[in-house]
Amino acid sequence: MNNWYYRELTEIYKKSIKYIHKVSVNPCGQCFRCCSVEAKLGIYLLEYDYIERFLQDHSIFTGRVKFFKDYINKKKKDGKFLYHVCPFYKNHSCSIYQARPLSCRLYPYFSTKEDICFEDCNLISAVQLLTVENICNKLPFLERYYFLVNLYNSYFFNKFRLF
Ligand code: SF4
Ligand code: SF4
C-alpha cells in the first residue's frame, strides 16, 4: 500500500469523527455483540491493507501479525464481505481501534435499512438511517471514501492481472 492511499484514508477517518456524535464515552456498555457475535460490518481491500500496515507498525502485535495476515489474505479473496466474530476483538475491546474500518466507526449511528443493528440495541434511538437520497448530504466525505476504495480495488486487481 503506498503512502498516498494511507494518508488519504487517514484523512477520511479523521473527517468522519465530526459526524459521529457518541451518546456517551462508552456507548455500548457491556454489549459487544457487533464485534463478537454476528458483526455485520463491511470492509474494503484498502482498509485491510491499512490494518495490515498498522499491525506491522505496532510491536504489541508481534506474534499475532501472521495470524492476522493469514486472516486478511483469506478474506481478501472473498471480495466484499462481512465479519462474523471479528478477530480483532480482544478482551472486550477493539485491538485495532485506531485502524478500524469506516463501517466500524460509523456503526450503528449511520446504518442502511439492511444493515441496521439488533432491534434491542440500546443505541437504536440514535441510529440515522442512510438512503440513496440522503447519504451524500449526511456524510459528504463518503464520496471521497468510495472513490478511494474503488480506485484501490482497480489498482489491486490490475496488479494481479500482470502475473
Ligand atoms: S451497537 Fe448496539 S448491539 Fe452493537 S455492540 Fe453496541 S450496543 Fe451492542
Ligand atoms: S475491527 Fe474492531 S470495532 Fe470493528 S468489528 Fe472488529 S473489534 Fe469491532
CSV table of N, CA and C and ligand atoms in Angstrom, one decimal:
chain,number,residue,atom,x,y,z
A,1,MET,N,0.8,-1.2,0.0
A,1,MET,CA,0.0,0.0,0.0
A,1,MET,C,0.9,1.3,0.0
A,2,ASN,N,0.7,2.1,-1.0
A,2,ASN,CA,1.6,3.3,-1.0
A,2,ASN,C,1.1,4.4,0.0
A,3,ASN,N,2.0,5.3,0.2
A,3,ASN,CA,1.7,6.3,1.3
A,3,ASN,C,0.6,7.2,0.9
A,4,TRP,N,0.4,7.4,-0.4
A,4,TRP,CA,-0.7,8.3,-0.7
A,4,TRP,C,-2.1,7.8,-0.3
A,5,TYR,N,-2.3,6.5,-0.6
A,5,TYR,CA,-3.6,5.8,-0.1
A,5,TYR,C,-3.7,5.9,1.4
A,6,TYR,N,-2.6,5.6,2.0
A,6,TYR,CA,-2.6,5.6,3.5
A,6,TYR,C,-3.0,7.0,4.1
A,7,ARG,N,-2.3,8.0,3.5
A,7,ARG,CA,-2.6,9.4,4.0
A,7,ARG,C,-4.1,9.8,3.7
A,8,GLU,N,-4.5,9.5,2.5
A,8,GLU,CA,-5.9,9.8,2.2
A,8,GLU,C,-6.9,9.1,3.1
A,9,LEU,N,-6.7,7.9,3.3
A,9,LEU,CA,-7.7,7.1,4.2
A,9,LEU,C,-7.6,7.7,5.6
A,10,THR,N,-6.4,8.0,6.1
A,10,THR,CA,-6.3,8.5,7.4
A,10,THR,C,-7.1,9.9,7.5
A,11,GLU,N,-7.0,10.7,6.5
A,11,GLU,CA,-7.7,12.0,6.5
A,11,GLU,C,-9.2,11.7,6.5
A,12,ILE,N,-9.7,10.7,5.8
A,12,ILE,CA,-11.1,10.4,5.7
A,12,ILE,C,-11.6,9.9,7.1
A,13,TYR,N,-10.8,9.1,7.7
A,13,TYR,CA,-11.1,8.6,9.1
A,13,TYR,C,-11.2,9.8,10.1
A,14,LYS,N,-10.2,10.7,9.9
A,14,LYS,CA,-10.3,11.9,10.8
A,14,LYS,C,-11.5,12.7,10.6
A,15,LYS,N,-11.9,12.9,9.3
A,15,LYS,CA,-13.1,13.7,9.0
A,15,LYS,C,-14.3,13.1,9.5
A,16,SER,N,-14.4,11.7,9.5
A,16,SER,CA,-15.6,11.0,9.9
A,16,SER,C,-15.9,11.4,11.4
A,17,ILE,N,-14.9,11.7,12.2
A,17,ILE,CA,-15.1,11.9,13.6
A,17,ILE,C,-16.1,13.0,13.9
A,18,LYS,N,-16.1,14.0,13.1
A,18,LYS,CA,-17.0,15.1,13.4
A,18,LYS,C,-18.5,14.8,13.1
A,19,TYR,N,-18.7,13.7,12.4
A,19,TYR,CA,-20.1,13.4,12.1
A,19,TYR,C,-20.7,12.4,13.1
A,20,ILE,N,-19.9,11.9,13.9
A,20,ILE,CA,-20.3,10.8,14.8
A,20,ILE,C,-20.5,11.4,16.2
A,21,HIS,N,-21.7,11.5,16.6
A,21,HIS,CA,-21.9,12.1,18.0
A,21,HIS,C,-22.3,11.0,18.9
A,22,LYS,N,-21.3,10.5,19.6
A,22,LYS,CA,-21.5,9.4,20.5
A,22,LYS,C,-22.4,9.8,21.6
A,23,VAL,N,-23.3,8.9,22.0
A,23,VAL,CA,-24.2,9.3,23.1
A,23,VAL,C,-23.5,9.3,24.5
A,24,SER,N,-22.4,8.6,24.6
A,24,SER,CA,-21.6,8.6,25.8
A,24,SER,C,-20.2,8.1,25.5
A,25,VAL,N,-19.3,8.1,26.5
A,25,VAL,CA,-17.9,7.7,26.3
A,25,VAL,C,-17.9,6.2,25.9
A,26,ASN,N,-18.7,5.5,26.6
A,26,ASN,CA,-18.7,4.0,26.3
A,26,ASN,C,-20.1,3.6,25.9
A,27,PRO,N,-20.6,4.0,24.7
A,27,PRO,CA,-22.0,3.9,24.4
A,27,PRO,C,-22.5,2.4,24.4
A,28,CYS,N,-21.7,1.5,24.1
A,28,CYS,CA,-22.2,0.1,24.0
A,28,CYS,C,-22.2,-0.6,25.4
A,29,GLY,N,-21.6,0.0,26.4
A,29,GLY,CA,-21.5,-0.6,27.7
A,29,GLY,C,-20.9,-2.0,27.6
A,30,GLN,N,-21.6,-2.9,28.2
A,30,GLN,CA,-21.0,-4.3,28.2
A,30,GLN,C,-21.5,-5.1,27.0
A,31,CYS,N,-22.2,-4.5,26.1
A,31,CYS,CA,-22.7,-5.3,25.0
A,31,CYS,C,-21.7,-5.2,23.9
A,32,PHE,N,-21.2,-6.4,23.5
A,32,PHE,CA,-20.2,-6.4,22.4
A,32,PHE,C,-20.6,-7.2,21.2
A,33,ARG,N,-21.9,-7.3,21.1
A,33,ARG,CA,-22.4,-8.2,20.0
A,33,ARG,C,-21.9,-7.9,18.6
A,34,CYS,N,-21.8,-6.6,18.3
A,34,CYS,CA,-21.4,-6.3,16.9
A,34,CYS,C,-20.0,-6.7,16.6
A,35,CYS,N,-19.2,-6.8,17.6
A,35,CYS,CA,-17.8,-7.3,17.3
A,35,CYS,C,-17.6,-8.8,17.6
A,36,SER,N,-18.4,-9.3,18.4
A,36,SER,CA,-18.1,-10.6,18.9
A,36,SER,C,-19.1,-11.7,18.6
A,37,VAL,N,-20.2,-11.4,18.1
A,37,VAL,CA,-21.2,-12.5,17.8
A,37,VAL,C,-21.5,-12.5,16.4
A,38,GLU,N,-22.1,-11.5,15.9
A,38,GLU,CA,-22.5,-11.5,14.5
A,38,GLU,C,-22.3,-10.2,13.8
A,39,ALA,N,-21.0,-9.8,13.8
A,39,ALA,CA,-20.7,-8.5,13.2
A,39,ALA,C,-21.3,-8.4,11.7
A,40,LYS,N,-21.9,-7.3,11.4
A,40,LYS,CA,-22.4,-7.1,10.1
A,40,LYS,C,-21.6,-6.1,9.3
A,41,LEU,N,-20.4,-5.9,9.8
A,41,LEU,CA,-19.6,-4.7,9.3
A,41,LEU,C,-18.8,-5.0,8.0
A,42,GLY,N,-19.0,-4.2,7.0
A,42,GLY,CA,-18.2,-4.4,5.8
A,42,GLY,C,-16.9,-3.8,5.8
A,43,ILE,N,-16.0,-4.2,5.0
A,43,ILE,CA,-14.7,-3.7,4.9
A,43,ILE,C,-14.1,-3.8,3.5
A,44,TYR,N,-13.3,-2.8,3.1
A,44,TYR,CA,-12.8,-2.9,1.7
A,44,TYR,C,-11.3,-3.3,1.8
A,45,LEU,N,-10.8,-3.7,0.6
A,45,LEU,CA,-9.5,-4.2,0.5
A,45,LEU,C,-8.5,-3.1,1.0
A,46,LEU,N,-8.7,-1.9,0.6
A,46,LEU,CA,-7.8,-0.8,1.1
A,46,LEU,C,-7.7,-0.8,2.6
A,47,GLU,N,-8.8,-1.0,3.2
A,47,GLU,CA,-8.9,-1.0,4.7
A,47,GLU,C,-8.1,-2.2,5.3
A,48,TYR,N,-8.2,-3.3,4.7
A,48,TYR,CA,-7.4,-4.5,5.1
A,48,TYR,C,-5.9,-4.1,5.1
A,49,ASP,N,-5.5,-3.5,4.0
A,49,ASP,CA,-4.1,-3.2,3.9
A,49,ASP,C,-3.7,-2.1,4.9
A,50,TYR,N,-4.6,-1.2,5.2
A,50,TYR,CA,-4.4,-0.2,6.2
A,50,TYR,C,-4.2,-0.9,7.5
A,51,ILE,N,-5.0,-1.8,7.8
A,51,ILE,CA,-4.9,-2.6,9.1
A,51,ILE,C,-3.6,-3.3,9.1
A,52,GLU,N,-3.2,-3.9,8.0
A,52,GLU,CA,-2.0,-4.7,8.0
A,52,GLU,C,-0.8,-3.8,8.3
A,53,ARG,N,-0.8,-2.7,7.7
A,53,ARG,CA,0.3,-1.7,7.9
A,53,ARG,C,0.3,-1.3,9.4
A,54,PHE,N,-0.8,-1.1,10.0
A,54,PHE,CA,-0.9,-0.7,11.4
A,54,PHE,C,-0.3,-1.8,12.3
A,55,LEU,N,-0.7,-3.0,11.9
A,55,LEU,CA,-0.1,-4.2,12.7
A,55,LEU,C,1.4,-4.2,12.7
A,56,GLN,N,1.9,-4.0,11.5
A,56,GLN,CA,3.3,-4.1,11.3
A,56,GLN,C,4.1,-2.9,12.0
A,57,ASP,N,3.4,-1.8,12.2
A,57,ASP,CA,4.0,-0.6,12.8
A,57,ASP,C,3.9,-0.7,14.3
A,58,HIS,N,3.2,-1.6,14.9
A,58,HIS,CA,2.9,-1.7,16.3
A,58,HIS,C,3.5,-3.0,16.9
A,59,SER,N,4.5,-2.8,17.7
A,59,SER,CA,5.2,-4.1,18.2
A,59,SER,C,4.3,-4.9,19.1
A,60,ILE,N,3.3,-4.3,19.7
A,60,ILE,CA,2.4,-5.2,20.6
A,60,ILE,C,1.8,-6.3,19.8
A,61,PHE,N,1.8,-6.2,18.5
A,61,PHE,CA,1.1,-7.3,17.7
A,61,PHE,C,2.1,-8.3,17.3
A,62,THR,N,3.4,-8.2,17.6
A,62,THR,CA,4.4,-9.2,17.2
A,62,THR,C,3.9,-10.5,17.7
A,63,GLY,N,3.9,-11.5,16.8
A,63,GLY,CA,3.4,-12.8,17.2
A,63,GLY,C,2.0,-13.1,16.7
A,64,ARG,N,1.3,-12.0,16.6
A,64,ARG,CA,-0.1,-12.1,16.1
A,64,ARG,C,-0.2,-11.6,14.6
A,65,VAL,N,0.9,-11.0,14.1
A,65,VAL,CA,0.8,-10.4,12.8
A,65,VAL,C,0.5,-11.5,11.8
A,66,LYS,N,1.2,-12.6,11.9
A,66,LYS,CA,1.0,-13.7,10.9
A,66,LYS,C,-0.5,-14.2,11.0
A,67,PHE,N,-1.0,-14.3,12.2
A,67,PHE,CA,-2.4,-14.8,12.3
A,67,PHE,C,-3.3,-13.8,11.5
A,68,PHE,N,-3.1,-12.5,11.8
A,68,PHE,CA,-4.0,-11.5,11.2
A,68,PHE,C,-3.8,-11.5,9.7
A,69,LYS,N,-2.5,-11.6,9.3
A,69,LYS,CA,-2.2,-11.6,7.8
A,69,LYS,C,-2.9,-12.7,7.1
A,70,ASP,N,-2.8,-13.9,7.7
A,70,ASP,CA,-3.5,-15.0,7.1
A,70,ASP,C,-5.0,-14.8,7.0
A,71,TYR,N,-5.5,-14.2,8.1
A,71,TYR,CA,-7.0,-14.0,8.1
A,71,TYR,C,-7.3,-12.9,7.0
A,72,ILE,N,-6.5,-11.9,6.9
A,72,ILE,CA,-6.7,-10.8,5.9
A,72,ILE,C,-6.6,-11.4,4.5
A,73,ASN,N,-5.6,-12.2,4.3
A,73,ASN,CA,-5.4,-12.7,2.9
A,73,ASN,C,-6.6,-13.6,2.5
A,74,LYS,N,-7.1,-14.4,3.5
A,74,LYS,CA,-8.2,-15.3,3.2
A,74,LYS,C,-9.4,-14.4,2.9
A,75,LYS,N,-9.6,-13.4,3.6
A,75,LYS,CA,-10.8,-12.5,3.5
A,75,LYS,C,-10.7,-11.7,2.2
A,76,LYS,N,-9.5,-11.3,1.8
A,76,LYS,CA,-9.4,-10.5,0.5
A,76,LYS,C,-9.9,-11.3,-0.6
A,77,LYS,N,-9.8,-12.6,-0.6
A,77,LYS,CA,-10.3,-13.4,-1.7
A,77,LYS,C,-11.8,-13.4,-1.8
A,78,ASP,N,-12.5,-13.1,-0.7
A,78,ASP,CA,-13.9,-13.2,-0.7
A,78,ASP,C,-14.6,-11.9,-1.3
A,79,GLY,N,-13.7,-10.9,-1.7
A,79,GLY,CA,-14.3,-9.7,-2.2
A,79,GLY,C,-14.8,-8.8,-1.1
A,80,LYS,N,-16.0,-8.3,-1.2
A,80,LYS,CA,-16.6,-7.5,-0.1
A,80,LYS,C,-17.3,-8.5,0.8
A,81,PHE,N,-17.1,-8.4,2.1
A,81,PHE,CA,-17.5,-9.4,3.0
A,81,PHE,C,-17.9,-8.8,4.3
A,82,LEU,N,-18.4,-9.7,5.1
A,82,LEU,CA,-18.8,-9.3,6.5
A,82,LEU,C,-18.0,-10.0,7.5
A,83,TYR,N,-17.8,-9.5,8.6
A,83,TYR,CA,-17.2,-10.2,9.7
A,83,TYR,C,-18.2,-11.1,10.3
A,84,HIS,N,-17.8,-12.1,11.0
A,84,HIS,CA,-18.7,-12.8,11.9
A,84,HIS,C,-18.2,-12.6,13.3
A,85,VAL,N,-17.3,-13.4,13.8
A,85,VAL,CA,-16.7,-13.0,15.0
A,85,VAL,C,-15.4,-12.3,14.6
A,86,CYS,N,-15.3,-11.1,14.9
A,86,CYS,CA,-14.1,-10.3,14.4
A,86,CYS,C,-12.8,-10.7,15.2
A,87,PRO,N,-11.8,-11.0,14.4
A,87,PRO,CA,-10.5,-11.5,15.1
A,87,PRO,C,-9.8,-10.4,15.8
A,88,PHE,N,-10.2,-9.1,15.6
A,88,PHE,CA,-9.6,-8.0,16.3
A,88,PHE,C,-10.2,-7.7,17.6
A,89,TYR,N,-11.3,-8.4,17.9
A,89,TYR,CA,-12.0,-8.2,19.1
A,89,TYR,C,-11.2,-9.0,20.2
A,90,LYS,N,-10.7,-8.3,21.2
A,90,LYS,CA,-9.9,-8.9,22.3
A,90,LYS,C,-10.2,-8.2,23.6
A,91,ASN,N,-10.4,-9.0,24.6
A,91,ASN,CA,-10.6,-8.5,26.0
A,91,ASN,C,-11.6,-7.4,26.0
A,92,HIS,N,-12.7,-7.7,25.4
A,92,HIS,CA,-13.9,-6.7,25.4
A,92,HIS,C,-13.5,-5.4,24.8
A,93,SER,N,-12.7,-5.4,23.8
A,93,SER,CA,-12.4,-4.1,23.1
A,93,SER,C,-11.8,-4.4,21.7
A,94,CYS,N,-11.7,-3.4,21.0
A,94,CYS,CA,-11.2,-3.5,19.6
A,94,CYS,C,-9.6,-3.3,19.7
A,95,SER,N,-8.9,-4.3,19.3
A,95,SER,CA,-7.4,-4.2,19.5
A,95,SER,C,-6.8,-3.4,18.4
A,96,ILE,N,-7.6,-3.0,17.3
A,96,ILE,CA,-7.0,-2.1,16.3
A,96,ILE,C,-7.8,-0.8,16.2
A,97,TYR,N,-8.3,-0.4,17.3
A,97,TYR,CA,-9.2,0.8,17.4
A,97,TYR,C,-8.8,1.9,16.4
A,98,GLN,N,-7.5,2.3,16.5
A,98,GLN,CA,-7.1,3.5,15.6
A,98,GLN,C,-7.2,3.1,14.1
A,99,ALA,N,-7.2,1.9,13.8
A,99,ALA,CA,-7.1,1.5,12.4
A,99,ALA,C,-8.4,0.8,11.9
A,100,ARG,N,-9.4,0.8,12.8
A,100,ARG,CA,-10.6,0.0,12.4
A,100,ARG,C,-11.3,0.6,11.2
A,101,PRO,N,-12.0,-0.2,10.4
A,101,PRO,CA,-12.6,0.3,9.1
A,101,PRO,C,-13.7,1.3,9.4
A,102,LEU,N,-14.0,2.0,8.3
A,102,LEU,CA,-15.0,3.1,8.4
A,102,LEU,C,-16.4,2.6,8.9
A,103,SER,N,-16.8,1.4,8.5
A,103,SER,CA,-18.1,0.9,8.9
A,103,SER,C,-18.1,0.7,10.4
A,104,CYS,N,-17.0,0.3,11.0
A,104,CYS,CA,-17.0,0.2,12.5
A,104,CYS,C,-17.1,1.6,13.1
A,105,ARG,N,-16.5,2.6,12.5
A,105,ARG,CA,-16.5,3.9,13.0
A,105,ARG,C,-17.9,4.5,13.0
A,106,LEU,N,-18.7,4.2,11.9
A,106,LEU,CA,-20.0,4.8,11.7
A,106,LEU,C,-21.1,4.0,12.4
A,107,TYR,N,-20.8,2.8,12.7
A,107,TYR,CA,-21.8,1.9,13.2
A,107,TYR,C,-22.1,2.1,14.7
A,108,PRO,N,-23.3,2.1,15.2
A,108,PRO,CA,-24.5,1.9,14.5
A,108,PRO,C,-25.2,3.3,14.1
A,109,TYR,N,-24.4,4.4,14.4
A,109,TYR,CA,-25.0,5.7,14.2
A,109,TYR,C,-25.6,6.0,12.8
A,110,PHE,N,-24.9,5.4,11.9
A,110,PHE,CA,-25.3,5.6,10.5
A,110,PHE,C,-25.5,4.2,9.9
A,111,SER,N,-26.7,3.8,9.6
A,111,SER,CA,-26.9,2.4,9.0
A,111,SER,C,-27.9,2.5,7.9
A,112,THR,N,-27.8,1.5,7.0
A,112,THR,CA,-28.8,1.4,6.0
A,112,THR,C,-29.9,0.5,6.6
A,113,LYS,N,-31.0,0.4,5.9
A,113,LYS,CA,-32.1,-0.4,6.5
A,113,LYS,C,-31.7,-1.9,6.6
A,114,GLU,N,-30.9,-2.3,5.6
A,114,GLU,CA,-30.4,-3.7,5.6
A,114,GLU,C,-29.4,-4.0,6.7
A,115,ASP,N,-28.6,-3.0,7.0
A,115,ASP,CA,-27.5,-3.2,8.0
A,115,ASP,C,-27.9,-2.8,9.4
A,116,ILE,N,-29.1,-2.5,9.6
A,116,ILE,CA,-29.5,-1.9,10.9
A,116,ILE,C,-29.1,-2.9,12.0
A,117,CYS,N,-28.6,-2.4,13.1
A,117,CYS,CA,-28.2,-3.3,14.2
A,117,CYS,C,-29.4,-4.0,14.9
A,118,PHE,N,-29.1,-4.7,15.9
A,118,PHE,CA,-30.1,-5.5,16.6
A,118,PHE,C,-31.2,-4.6,17.1
A,119,GLU,N,-32.4,-5.1,17.0
A,119,GLU,CA,-33.5,-4.3,17.4
A,119,GLU,C,-33.5,-3.9,18.8
A,120,ASP,N,-32.9,-4.7,19.7
A,120,ASP,CA,-32.9,-4.4,21.1
A,120,ASP,C,-31.5,-3.7,21.5
A,121,CYS,N,-30.8,-3.2,20.5
A,121,CYS,CA,-29.6,-2.5,20.8
A,121,CYS,C,-30.0,-1.2,21.6
A,122,ASN,N,-29.2,-0.9,22.6
A,122,ASN,CA,-29.5,0.3,23.4
A,122,ASN,C,-29.2,1.6,22.7
A,123,LEU,N,-28.6,1.5,21.5
A,123,LEU,CA,-28.4,2.8,20.7
A,123,LEU,C,-29.3,2.9,19.6
A,124,ILE,N,-30.4,2.1,19.5
A,124,ILE,CA,-31.2,2.1,18.4
A,124,ILE,C,-31.9,3.5,18.1
A,125,SER,N,-32.1,4.2,19.2
A,125,SER,CA,-32.8,5.5,19.0
A,125,SER,C,-31.8,6.6,18.4
A,126,ALA,N,-30.5,6.3,18.4
A,126,ALA,CA,-29.5,7.2,17.9
A,126,ALA,C,-29.2,6.9,16.4
A,127,VAL,N,-29.8,5.8,15.9
A,127,VAL,CA,-29.4,5.5,14.5
A,127,VAL,C,-30.0,6.4,13.5
A,128,GLN,N,-29.2,6.9,12.6
A,128,GLN,CA,-29.7,7.7,11.5
A,128,GLN,C,-29.7,6.8,10.2
A,129,LEU,N,-30.9,6.7,9.7
A,129,LEU,CA,-31.0,5.8,8.5
A,129,LEU,C,-30.4,6.4,7.3
A,130,LEU,N,-29.6,5.7,6.6
A,130,LEU,CA,-29.0,6.2,5.3
A,130,LEU,C,-29.8,5.6,4.2
A,131,THR,N,-30.1,6.5,3.2
A,131,THR,CA,-30.7,6.1,2.0
A,131,THR,C,-29.9,6.6,0.8
A,132,VAL,N,-30.3,6.1,-0.4
A,132,VAL,CA,-29.6,6.6,-1.6
A,132,VAL,C,-29.7,8.1,-1.7
A,133,GLU,N,-30.9,8.6,-1.3
A,133,GLU,CA,-31.2,10.1,-1.4
A,133,GLU,C,-30.4,10.9,-0.4
A,134,ASN,N,-30.2,10.4,0.8
A,134,ASN,CA,-29.7,11.3,1.8
A,134,ASN,C,-28.2,11.0,2.2
A,135,ILE,N,-27.6,10.0,1.7
A,135,ILE,CA,-26.3,9.6,2.1
A,135,ILE,C,-25.2,10.6,1.9
A,136,CYS,N,-25.2,11.3,0.8
A,136,CYS,CA,-24.2,12.3,0.4
A,136,CYS,C,-24.3,13.5,1.3
A,137,ASN,N,-25.6,13.9,1.7
A,137,ASN,CA,-25.8,15.0,2.5
A,137,ASN,C,-25.4,14.8,3.9
A,138,LYS,N,-25.7,13.6,4.4
A,138,LYS,CA,-25.4,13.3,5.8
A,138,LYS,C,-23.9,13.0,6.0
A,139,LEU,N,-23.3,12.4,5.0
A,139,LEU,CA,-21.9,12.0,5.2
A,139,LEU,C,-21.1,12.4,3.9
A,140,PRO,N,-20.8,13.7,3.7
A,140,PRO,CA,-20.3,14.1,2.4
A,140,PRO,C,-18.9,13.5,2.1
A,141,PHE,N,-18.1,13.1,3.2
A,141,PHE,CA,-16.8,12.6,2.9
A,141,PHE,C,-16.9,11.2,2.3
A,142,LEU,N,-18.1,10.6,2.3
A,142,LEU,CA,-18.2,9.2,1.7
A,142,LEU,C,-17.9,9.2,0.2
A,143,GLU,N,-18.1,10.3,-0.5
A,143,GLU,CA,-17.8,10.4,-1.9
A,143,GLU,C,-16.3,10.1,-2.1
A,144,ARG,N,-15.5,10.8,-1.3
A,144,ARG,CA,-14.1,10.6,-1.4
A,144,ARG,C,-13.7,9.2,-1.0
A,145,TYR,N,-14.3,8.7,0.0
A,145,TYR,CA,-14.0,7.3,0.5
A,145,TYR,C,-14.3,6.3,-0.6
A,146,TYR,N,-15.5,6.4,-1.2
A,146,TYR,CA,-15.8,5.4,-2.2
A,146,TYR,C,-14.9,5.5,-3.5
A,147,PHE,N,-14.6,6.8,-3.8
A,147,PHE,CA,-13.6,7.0,-4.9
A,147,PHE,C,-12.3,6.2,-4.6
A,148,LEU,N,-11.8,6.4,-3.4
A,148,LEU,CA,-10.5,5.9,-3.0
A,148,LEU,C,-10.6,4.3,-2.9
A,149,VAL,N,-11.6,3.8,-2.3
A,149,VAL,CA,-11.6,2.3,-2.1
A,149,VAL,C,-11.8,1.7,-3.5
A,150,ASN,N,-12.5,2.3,-4.4
A,150,ASN,CA,-12.7,1.7,-5.7
A,150,ASN,C,-11.4,1.8,-6.6
A,151,LEU,N,-10.8,3.0,-6.4
A,151,LEU,CA,-9.5,3.2,-7.1
A,151,LEU,C,-8.5,2.1,-6.7
A,152,TYR,N,-8.5,1.9,-5.4
A,152,TYR,CA,-7.5,0.9,-4.9
A,152,TYR,C,-7.9,-0.5,-5.3
A,153,ASN,N,-9.2,-0.8,-5.4
A,153,ASN,CA,-9.6,-2.1,-5.9
A,153,ASN,C,-9.1,-2.3,-7.3
A,154,SER,N,-9.3,-1.3,-8.2
A,154,SER,CA,-8.9,-1.5,-9.6
A,154,SER,C,-7.3,-1.6,-9.7
A,155,TYR,N,-6.6,-0.8,-8.9
A,155,TYR,CA,-5.2,-0.9,-8.8
A,155,TYR,C,-4.8,-2.3,-8.4
A,156,PHE,N,-5.4,-2.8,-7.4
A,156,PHE,CA,-5.0,-4.1,-6.9
A,156,PHE,C,-5.3,-5.2,-7.9
A,157,PHE,N,-6.5,-5.2,-8.5
A,157,PHE,CA,-6.8,-6.3,-9.4
A,157,PHE,C,-6.0,-6.2,-10.7
A,158,ASN,N,-5.7,-5.0,-11.1
A,158,ASN,CA,-4.9,-4.8,-12.3
A,158,ASN,C,-3.5,-5.3,-12.0
A,159,LYS,N,-3.0,-5.1,-10.8
A,159,LYS,CA,-1.7,-5.5,-10.5
A,159,LYS,C,-1.6,-7.0,-10.5
A,160,PHE,N,-2.7,-7.7,-10.1
A,160,PHE,CA,-2.7,-9.1,-10.1
A,160,PHE,C,-2.8,-9.7,-11.5
A,161,ARG,N,-3.5,-9.0,-12.3
A,161,ARG,CA,-3.6,-9.5,-13.7
A,161,ARG,C,-2.3,-9.6,-14.4
A,162,LEU,N,-1.3,-8.8,-13.9
A,162,LEU,CA,0.0,-8.8,-14.6
A,162,LEU,C,0.8,-10.1,-14.4
A,163,PHE,N,0.4,-10.9,-13.4
A,163,PHE,CA,1.1,-12.1,-13.0
A,163,PHE,C,0.5,-13.3,-13.7
B,1,SF4,S1,-24.1,-1.2,18.6
B,1,SF4,FE1,-25.8,-2.0,19.9
B,1,SF4,S2,-25.8,-4.2,19.5
B,1,SF4,FE2,-23.9,-3.4,18.7
B,1,SF4,S3,-22.4,-3.7,20.4
B,1,SF4,FE3,-23.2,-1.6,20.6
B,1,SF4,S4,-24.9,-1.7,22.0
B,1,SF4,FE4,-24.5,-3.8,21.3
B,2,SF4,S1,-12.5,-4.1,13.8
B,2,SF4,FE1,-12.8,-3.5,16.0
B,2,SF4,S2,-14.7,-2.3,16.0
B,2,SF4,FE2,-14.6,-3.4,14.1
B,2,SF4,S3,-15.8,-5.3,14.4
B,2,SF4,FE3,-13.6,-5.7,14.8
B,2,SF4,S4,-13.3,-5.4,17.0
B,2,SF4,FE4,-15.2,-4.5,16.4
